[in-house]
Short mmCIF file of C-alpha atoms and ligand atoms in Angstrom, two decimals:
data_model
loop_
_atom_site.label_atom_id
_atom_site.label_comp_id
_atom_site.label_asym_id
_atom_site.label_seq_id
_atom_site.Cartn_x
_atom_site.Cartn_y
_atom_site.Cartn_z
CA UNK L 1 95.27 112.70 96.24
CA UNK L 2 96.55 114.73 93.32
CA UNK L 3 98.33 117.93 93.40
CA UNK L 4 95.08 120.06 92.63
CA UNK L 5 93.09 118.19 95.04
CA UNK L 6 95.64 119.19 97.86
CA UNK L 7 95.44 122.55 97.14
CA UNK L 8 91.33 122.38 97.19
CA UNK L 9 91.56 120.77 100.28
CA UNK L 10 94.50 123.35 101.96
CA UNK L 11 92.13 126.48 100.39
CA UNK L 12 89.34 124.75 102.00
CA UNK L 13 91.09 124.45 105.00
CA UNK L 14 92.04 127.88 105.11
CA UNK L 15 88.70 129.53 104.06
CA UNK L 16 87.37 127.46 107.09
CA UNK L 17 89.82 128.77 109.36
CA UNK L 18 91.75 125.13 110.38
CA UNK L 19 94.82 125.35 111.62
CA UNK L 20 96.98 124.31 108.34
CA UNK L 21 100.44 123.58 109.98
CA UNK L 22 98.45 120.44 112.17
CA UNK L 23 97.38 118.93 109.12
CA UNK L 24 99.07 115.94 107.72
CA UNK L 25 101.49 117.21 104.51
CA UNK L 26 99.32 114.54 102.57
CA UNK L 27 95.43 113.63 102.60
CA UNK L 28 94.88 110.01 104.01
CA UNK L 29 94.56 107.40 101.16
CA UNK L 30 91.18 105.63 100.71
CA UNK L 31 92.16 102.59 102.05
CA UNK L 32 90.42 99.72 100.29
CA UNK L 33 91.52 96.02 99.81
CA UNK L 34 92.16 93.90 96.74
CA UNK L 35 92.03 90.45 98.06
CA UNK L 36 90.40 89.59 101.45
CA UNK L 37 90.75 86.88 102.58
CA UNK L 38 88.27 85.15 105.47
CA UNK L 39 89.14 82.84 107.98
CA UNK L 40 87.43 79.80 106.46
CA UNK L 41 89.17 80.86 103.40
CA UNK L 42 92.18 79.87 104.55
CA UNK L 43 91.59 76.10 103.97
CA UNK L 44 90.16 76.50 101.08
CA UNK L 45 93.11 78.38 99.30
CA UNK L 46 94.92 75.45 100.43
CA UNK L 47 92.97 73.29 98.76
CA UNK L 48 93.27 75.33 95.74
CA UNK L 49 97.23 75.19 96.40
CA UNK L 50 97.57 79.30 96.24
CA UNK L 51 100.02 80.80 98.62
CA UNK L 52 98.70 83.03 101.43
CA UNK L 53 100.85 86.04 101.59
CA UNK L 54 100.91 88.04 105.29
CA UNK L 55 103.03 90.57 106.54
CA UNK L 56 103.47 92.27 109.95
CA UNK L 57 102.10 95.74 110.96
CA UNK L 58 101.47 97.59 113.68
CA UNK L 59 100.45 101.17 112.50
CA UNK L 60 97.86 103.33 110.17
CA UNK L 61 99.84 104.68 107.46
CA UNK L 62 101.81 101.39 107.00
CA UNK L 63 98.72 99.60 106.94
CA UNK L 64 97.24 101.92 104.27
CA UNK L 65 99.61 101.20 102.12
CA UNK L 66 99.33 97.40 102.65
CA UNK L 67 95.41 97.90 101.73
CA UNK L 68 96.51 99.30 98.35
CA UNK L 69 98.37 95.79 97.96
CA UNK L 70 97.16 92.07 97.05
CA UNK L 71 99.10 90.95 100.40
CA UNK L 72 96.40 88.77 101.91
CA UNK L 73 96.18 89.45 105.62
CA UNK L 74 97.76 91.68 108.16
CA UNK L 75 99.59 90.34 111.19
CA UNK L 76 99.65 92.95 114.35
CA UNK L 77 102.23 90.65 115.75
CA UNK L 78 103.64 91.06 119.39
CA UNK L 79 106.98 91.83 117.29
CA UNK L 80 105.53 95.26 117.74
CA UNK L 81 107.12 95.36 121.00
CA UNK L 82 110.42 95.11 119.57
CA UNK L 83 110.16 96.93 116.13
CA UNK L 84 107.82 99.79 117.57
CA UNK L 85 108.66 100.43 121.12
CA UNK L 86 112.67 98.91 121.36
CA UNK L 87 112.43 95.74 123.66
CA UNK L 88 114.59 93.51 123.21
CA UNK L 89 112.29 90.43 123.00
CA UNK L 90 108.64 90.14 122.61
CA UNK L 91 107.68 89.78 126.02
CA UNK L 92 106.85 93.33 127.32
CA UNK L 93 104.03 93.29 125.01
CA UNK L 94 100.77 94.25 126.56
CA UNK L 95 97.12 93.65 125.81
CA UNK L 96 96.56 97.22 126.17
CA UNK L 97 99.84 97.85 123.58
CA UNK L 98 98.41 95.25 121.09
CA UNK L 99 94.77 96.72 121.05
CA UNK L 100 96.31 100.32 120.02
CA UNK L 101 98.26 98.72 117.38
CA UNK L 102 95.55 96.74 115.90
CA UNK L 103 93.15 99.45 116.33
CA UNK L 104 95.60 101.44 114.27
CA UNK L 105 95.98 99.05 111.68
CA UNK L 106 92.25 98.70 111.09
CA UNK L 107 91.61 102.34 110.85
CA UNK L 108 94.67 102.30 108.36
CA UNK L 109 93.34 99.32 106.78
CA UNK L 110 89.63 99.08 107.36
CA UNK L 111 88.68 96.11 105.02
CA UNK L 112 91.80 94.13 105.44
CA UNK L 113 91.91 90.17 107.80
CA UNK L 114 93.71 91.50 110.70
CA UNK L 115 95.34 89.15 113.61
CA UNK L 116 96.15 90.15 116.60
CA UNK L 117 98.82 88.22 118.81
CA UNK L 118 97.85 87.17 122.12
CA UNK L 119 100.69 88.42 124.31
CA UNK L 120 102.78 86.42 126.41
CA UNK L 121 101.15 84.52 129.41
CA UNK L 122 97.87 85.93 128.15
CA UNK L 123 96.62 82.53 127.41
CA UNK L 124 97.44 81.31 131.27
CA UNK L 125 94.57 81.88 133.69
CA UNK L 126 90.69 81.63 134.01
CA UNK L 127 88.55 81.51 131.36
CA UNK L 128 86.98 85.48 132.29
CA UNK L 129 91.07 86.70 131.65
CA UNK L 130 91.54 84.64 128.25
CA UNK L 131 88.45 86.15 127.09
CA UNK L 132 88.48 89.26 128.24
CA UNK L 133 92.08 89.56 126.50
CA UNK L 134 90.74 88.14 123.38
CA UNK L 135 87.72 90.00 123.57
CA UNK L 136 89.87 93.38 123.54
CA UNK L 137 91.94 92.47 120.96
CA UNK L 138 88.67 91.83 118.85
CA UNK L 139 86.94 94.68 119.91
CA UNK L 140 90.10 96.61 118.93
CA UNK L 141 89.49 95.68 115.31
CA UNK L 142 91.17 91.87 115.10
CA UNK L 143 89.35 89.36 113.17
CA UNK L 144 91.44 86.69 114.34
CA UNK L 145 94.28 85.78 117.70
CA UNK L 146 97.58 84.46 117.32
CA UNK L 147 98.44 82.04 119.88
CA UNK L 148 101.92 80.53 120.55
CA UNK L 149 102.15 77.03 121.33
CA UNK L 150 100.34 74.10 121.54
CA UNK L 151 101.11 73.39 125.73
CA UNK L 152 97.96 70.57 127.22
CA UNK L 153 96.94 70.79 130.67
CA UNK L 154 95.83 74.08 133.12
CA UNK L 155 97.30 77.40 131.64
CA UNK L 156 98.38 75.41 128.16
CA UNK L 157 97.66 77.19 125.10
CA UNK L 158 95.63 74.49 123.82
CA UNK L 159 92.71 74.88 126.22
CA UNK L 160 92.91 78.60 125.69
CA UNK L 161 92.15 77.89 121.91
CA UNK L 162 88.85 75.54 122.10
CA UNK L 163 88.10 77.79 124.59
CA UNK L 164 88.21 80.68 121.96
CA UNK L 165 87.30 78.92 119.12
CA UNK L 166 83.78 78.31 120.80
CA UNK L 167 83.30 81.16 121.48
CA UNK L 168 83.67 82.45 117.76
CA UNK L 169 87.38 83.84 118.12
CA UNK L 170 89.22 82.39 114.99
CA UNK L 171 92.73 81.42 116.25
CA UNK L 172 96.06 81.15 114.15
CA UNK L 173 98.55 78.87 116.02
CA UNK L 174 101.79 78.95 116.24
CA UNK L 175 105.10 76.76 116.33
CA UNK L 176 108.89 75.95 115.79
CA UNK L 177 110.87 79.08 117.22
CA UNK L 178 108.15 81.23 119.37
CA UNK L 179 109.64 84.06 120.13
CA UNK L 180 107.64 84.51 123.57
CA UNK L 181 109.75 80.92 124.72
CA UNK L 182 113.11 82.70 124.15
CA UNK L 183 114.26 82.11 127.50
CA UNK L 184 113.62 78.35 127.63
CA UNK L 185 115.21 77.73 124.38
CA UNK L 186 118.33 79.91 125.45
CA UNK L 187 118.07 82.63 122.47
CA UNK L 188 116.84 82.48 118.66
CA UNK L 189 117.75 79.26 117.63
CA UNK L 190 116.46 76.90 114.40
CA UNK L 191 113.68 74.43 115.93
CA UNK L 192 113.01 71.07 114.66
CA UNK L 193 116.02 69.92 114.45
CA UNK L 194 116.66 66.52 116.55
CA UNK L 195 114.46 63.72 115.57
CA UNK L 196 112.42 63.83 118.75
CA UNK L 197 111.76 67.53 118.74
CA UNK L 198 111.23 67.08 115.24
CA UNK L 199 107.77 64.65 116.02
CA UNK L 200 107.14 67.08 119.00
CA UNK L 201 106.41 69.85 116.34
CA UNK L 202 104.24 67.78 114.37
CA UNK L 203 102.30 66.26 117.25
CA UNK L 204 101.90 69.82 118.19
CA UNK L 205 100.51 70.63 114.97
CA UNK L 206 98.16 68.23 114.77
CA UNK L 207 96.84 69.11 118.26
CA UNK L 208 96.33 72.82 117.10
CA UNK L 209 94.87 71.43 114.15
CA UNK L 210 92.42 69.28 116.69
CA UNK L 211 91.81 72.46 118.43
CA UNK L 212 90.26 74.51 116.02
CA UNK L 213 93.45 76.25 114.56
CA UNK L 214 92.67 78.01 110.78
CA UNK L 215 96.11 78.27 110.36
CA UNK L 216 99.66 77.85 111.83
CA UNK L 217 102.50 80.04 111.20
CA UNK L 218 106.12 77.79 111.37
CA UNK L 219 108.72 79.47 112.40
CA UNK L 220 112.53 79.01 112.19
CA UNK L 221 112.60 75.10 111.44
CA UNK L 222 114.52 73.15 108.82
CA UNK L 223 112.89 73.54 104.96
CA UNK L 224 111.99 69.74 105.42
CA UNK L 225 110.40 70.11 108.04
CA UNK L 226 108.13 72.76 107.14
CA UNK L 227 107.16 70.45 103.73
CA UNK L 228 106.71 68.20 105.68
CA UNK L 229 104.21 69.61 108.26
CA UNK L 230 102.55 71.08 105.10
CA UNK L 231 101.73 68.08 103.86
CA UNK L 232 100.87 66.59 106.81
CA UNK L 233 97.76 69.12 108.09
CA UNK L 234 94.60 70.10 106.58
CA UNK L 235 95.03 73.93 107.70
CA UNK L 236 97.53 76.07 106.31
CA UNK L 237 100.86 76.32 107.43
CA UNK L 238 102.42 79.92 107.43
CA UNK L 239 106.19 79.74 107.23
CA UNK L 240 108.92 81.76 108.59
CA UNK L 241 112.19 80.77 108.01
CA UNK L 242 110.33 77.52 107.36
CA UNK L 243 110.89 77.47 103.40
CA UNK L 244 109.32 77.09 100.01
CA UNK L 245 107.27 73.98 100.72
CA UNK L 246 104.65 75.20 102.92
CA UNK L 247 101.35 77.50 102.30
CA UNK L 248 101.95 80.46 102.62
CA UNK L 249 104.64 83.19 104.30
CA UNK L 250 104.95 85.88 106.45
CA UNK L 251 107.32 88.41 107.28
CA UNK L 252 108.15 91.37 109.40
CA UNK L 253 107.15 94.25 107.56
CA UNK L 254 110.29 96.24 108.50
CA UNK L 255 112.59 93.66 107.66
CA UNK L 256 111.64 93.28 104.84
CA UNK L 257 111.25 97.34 103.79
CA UNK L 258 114.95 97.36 105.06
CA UNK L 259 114.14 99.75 108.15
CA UNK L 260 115.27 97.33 110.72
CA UNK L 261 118.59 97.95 112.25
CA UNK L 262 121.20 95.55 112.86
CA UNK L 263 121.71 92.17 111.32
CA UNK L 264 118.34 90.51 110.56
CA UNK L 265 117.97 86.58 110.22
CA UNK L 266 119.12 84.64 107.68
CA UNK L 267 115.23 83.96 106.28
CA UNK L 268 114.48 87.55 105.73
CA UNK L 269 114.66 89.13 102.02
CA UNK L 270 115.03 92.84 101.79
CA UNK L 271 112.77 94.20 99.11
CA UNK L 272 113.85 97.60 99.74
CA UNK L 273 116.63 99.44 101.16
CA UNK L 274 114.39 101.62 103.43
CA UNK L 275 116.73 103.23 105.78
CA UNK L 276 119.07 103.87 103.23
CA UNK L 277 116.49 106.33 101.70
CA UNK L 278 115.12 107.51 104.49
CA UNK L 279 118.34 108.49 105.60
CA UNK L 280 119.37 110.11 102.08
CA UNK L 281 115.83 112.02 102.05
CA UNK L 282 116.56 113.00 106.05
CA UNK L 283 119.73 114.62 104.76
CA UNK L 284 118.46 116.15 101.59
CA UNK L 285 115.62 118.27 103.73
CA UNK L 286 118.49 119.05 106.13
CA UNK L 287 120.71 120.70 103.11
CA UNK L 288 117.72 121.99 101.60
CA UNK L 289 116.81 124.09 104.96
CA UNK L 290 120.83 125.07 105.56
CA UNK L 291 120.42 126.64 101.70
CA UNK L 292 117.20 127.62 101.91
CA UNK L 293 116.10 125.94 99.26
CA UNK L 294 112.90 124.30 100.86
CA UNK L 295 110.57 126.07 100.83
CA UNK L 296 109.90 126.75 97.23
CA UNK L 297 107.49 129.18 96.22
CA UNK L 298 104.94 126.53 94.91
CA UNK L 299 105.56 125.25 98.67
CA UNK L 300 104.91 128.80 99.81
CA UNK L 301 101.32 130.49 100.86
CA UNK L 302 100.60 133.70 98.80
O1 KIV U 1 104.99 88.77 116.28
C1 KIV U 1 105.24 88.50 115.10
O2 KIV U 1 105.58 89.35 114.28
C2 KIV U 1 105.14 87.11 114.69
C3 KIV U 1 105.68 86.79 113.33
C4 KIV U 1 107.15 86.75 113.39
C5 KIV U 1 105.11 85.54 112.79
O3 KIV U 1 104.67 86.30 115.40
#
């Protein structure tokens, strides 16, 4: 919205008696987006050997922005729980917390492929629960579940996923570090590693792959690895810390935008120095108010 359409919409505002000072400073963007991307799409840009790009999200206005972008999809990852609300781990994310942030996201970024994670444990338990958590997260605005995992058996992710995949739920897997095993693997540590946990992960994959998986995202393993699962499956493989020979990548969207405090791993690249310069604009407003120089007059009502 230009300047002159701001001040239409404020004078329309006005003449219609809404209360001005509730009003966002700035008029929503029409969200639209450049490069959808479908579920059954992902193979085939695979096939086609072009990168799928993803990022996390987990609000409206971040997610309009992302729907002015070529990124490809939009993960509402349980991450959320951490970047959003402060946890320290993924864990206290809820099904309730996940539908608010994806039902953000799609109102922020109506056209966009959205995935929702499935929180932890959410995948353990009767068929009604696994559905009815998927179900939310899809009636919330997802177009697809993350699942981590690829555990056999009663309460293993794997059953959860045919199980969901029948029913018409596309499901993105996911291996290597998972953040919602923290505890069993004794803190953020590279996966893959040993020769036998090494096959493990590509047994694994090939089990999503067997379930119905679209795609996988790889997280934290060696670069070889990752190639090397890449190579191996048929479905995409989404890498995280996973390097430069698989099909695609992801990243936190706040790690990478440079708002994330603290140290962040060693796979992340900063494309921006975003709490640098939200602290620099933070403490220009402050100065400006202390001289009074905001407001202006252009800033003022006559
Ligand atoms: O929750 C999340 O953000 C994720 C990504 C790190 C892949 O699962």
């Amino acid at each position: 919205m230009n300047s002159s359409e701001l001040q239409n919409r404020d004078a329309k505002q006005e003449s219609s008696g809404s209360p001005v000072s509730n009003l966002p400073a700035s008029g929503a963007p029409a969200a639209r987006h450049r490069s959808r991307i479908t579920a059954p799409e992902f193979i085939s840009r695979k096939q086609k050997n072009i990168p799928i790009s993803m990022v996390t999200c987990y609000d409206y206005w971040s997610a309009s922005i992302i729907a002015e972008t070529d990124i490809d999809c939009i993960l509402v990852g349980d991450s959320g729980a951490m970047v959003m609300h402060g946890y320290a781990s993924t864990l206290p994310a809820t099904v309730d917390m996940m539908a608010l942030h994806i039902a953000a996201v799609r109102r922020g970024a109506p056209q966009a492929f959205v995935i929702g994670d499935m929180p932890f444990m959410t995948e353990v338990g009767s068929i009604d629960s696994i559905v009815s958590h998927a179900r939310t997260l899809m009636q919330a605005g997802a177009n697809a579940v993350k699942l981590e995992g690829a555990v056999e058996g009663y309460g293993g992710s794997l059953a959860a996923i045919e199980l969901l995949v029948r029913s018409g739920v596309p499901v993105m897997g996911h291996l290597g570090l998972t953040p919602q095993s923290v505890n069993s693997f004794g803190g953020y540590r590279v996966q893959g590693r040993a020769g036998d946990a090494r096959e493990k992960l590509i047994e694994d994959a090939r089990r999503l792959e067997e379930a119905g998986c679209f795609a996988i995202v790889l997280e934290c393993v060696p670069e070889e690895l990752g190639s090397e699962m890449a190579e191996k499956l048929t479905v995409p493989v989404i890498g995280i810390g996973a390097g430069s020979g698989v099909d695609g990548q992801v990243l936190v969207l706040h790690d990478l935008l440079g708002l994330t405090p603290g140290k962040t791993p060693r796979f992340v690249r900063k494309y921006l120095d975003g709490a640098a310069l939200m602290h620099e604009a933070l403490e220009n407003f402050h100065k400006d108010i202390l001289t009074r120089a905001f407001p202006d007059e252009a800033e003022s009502y006559t």
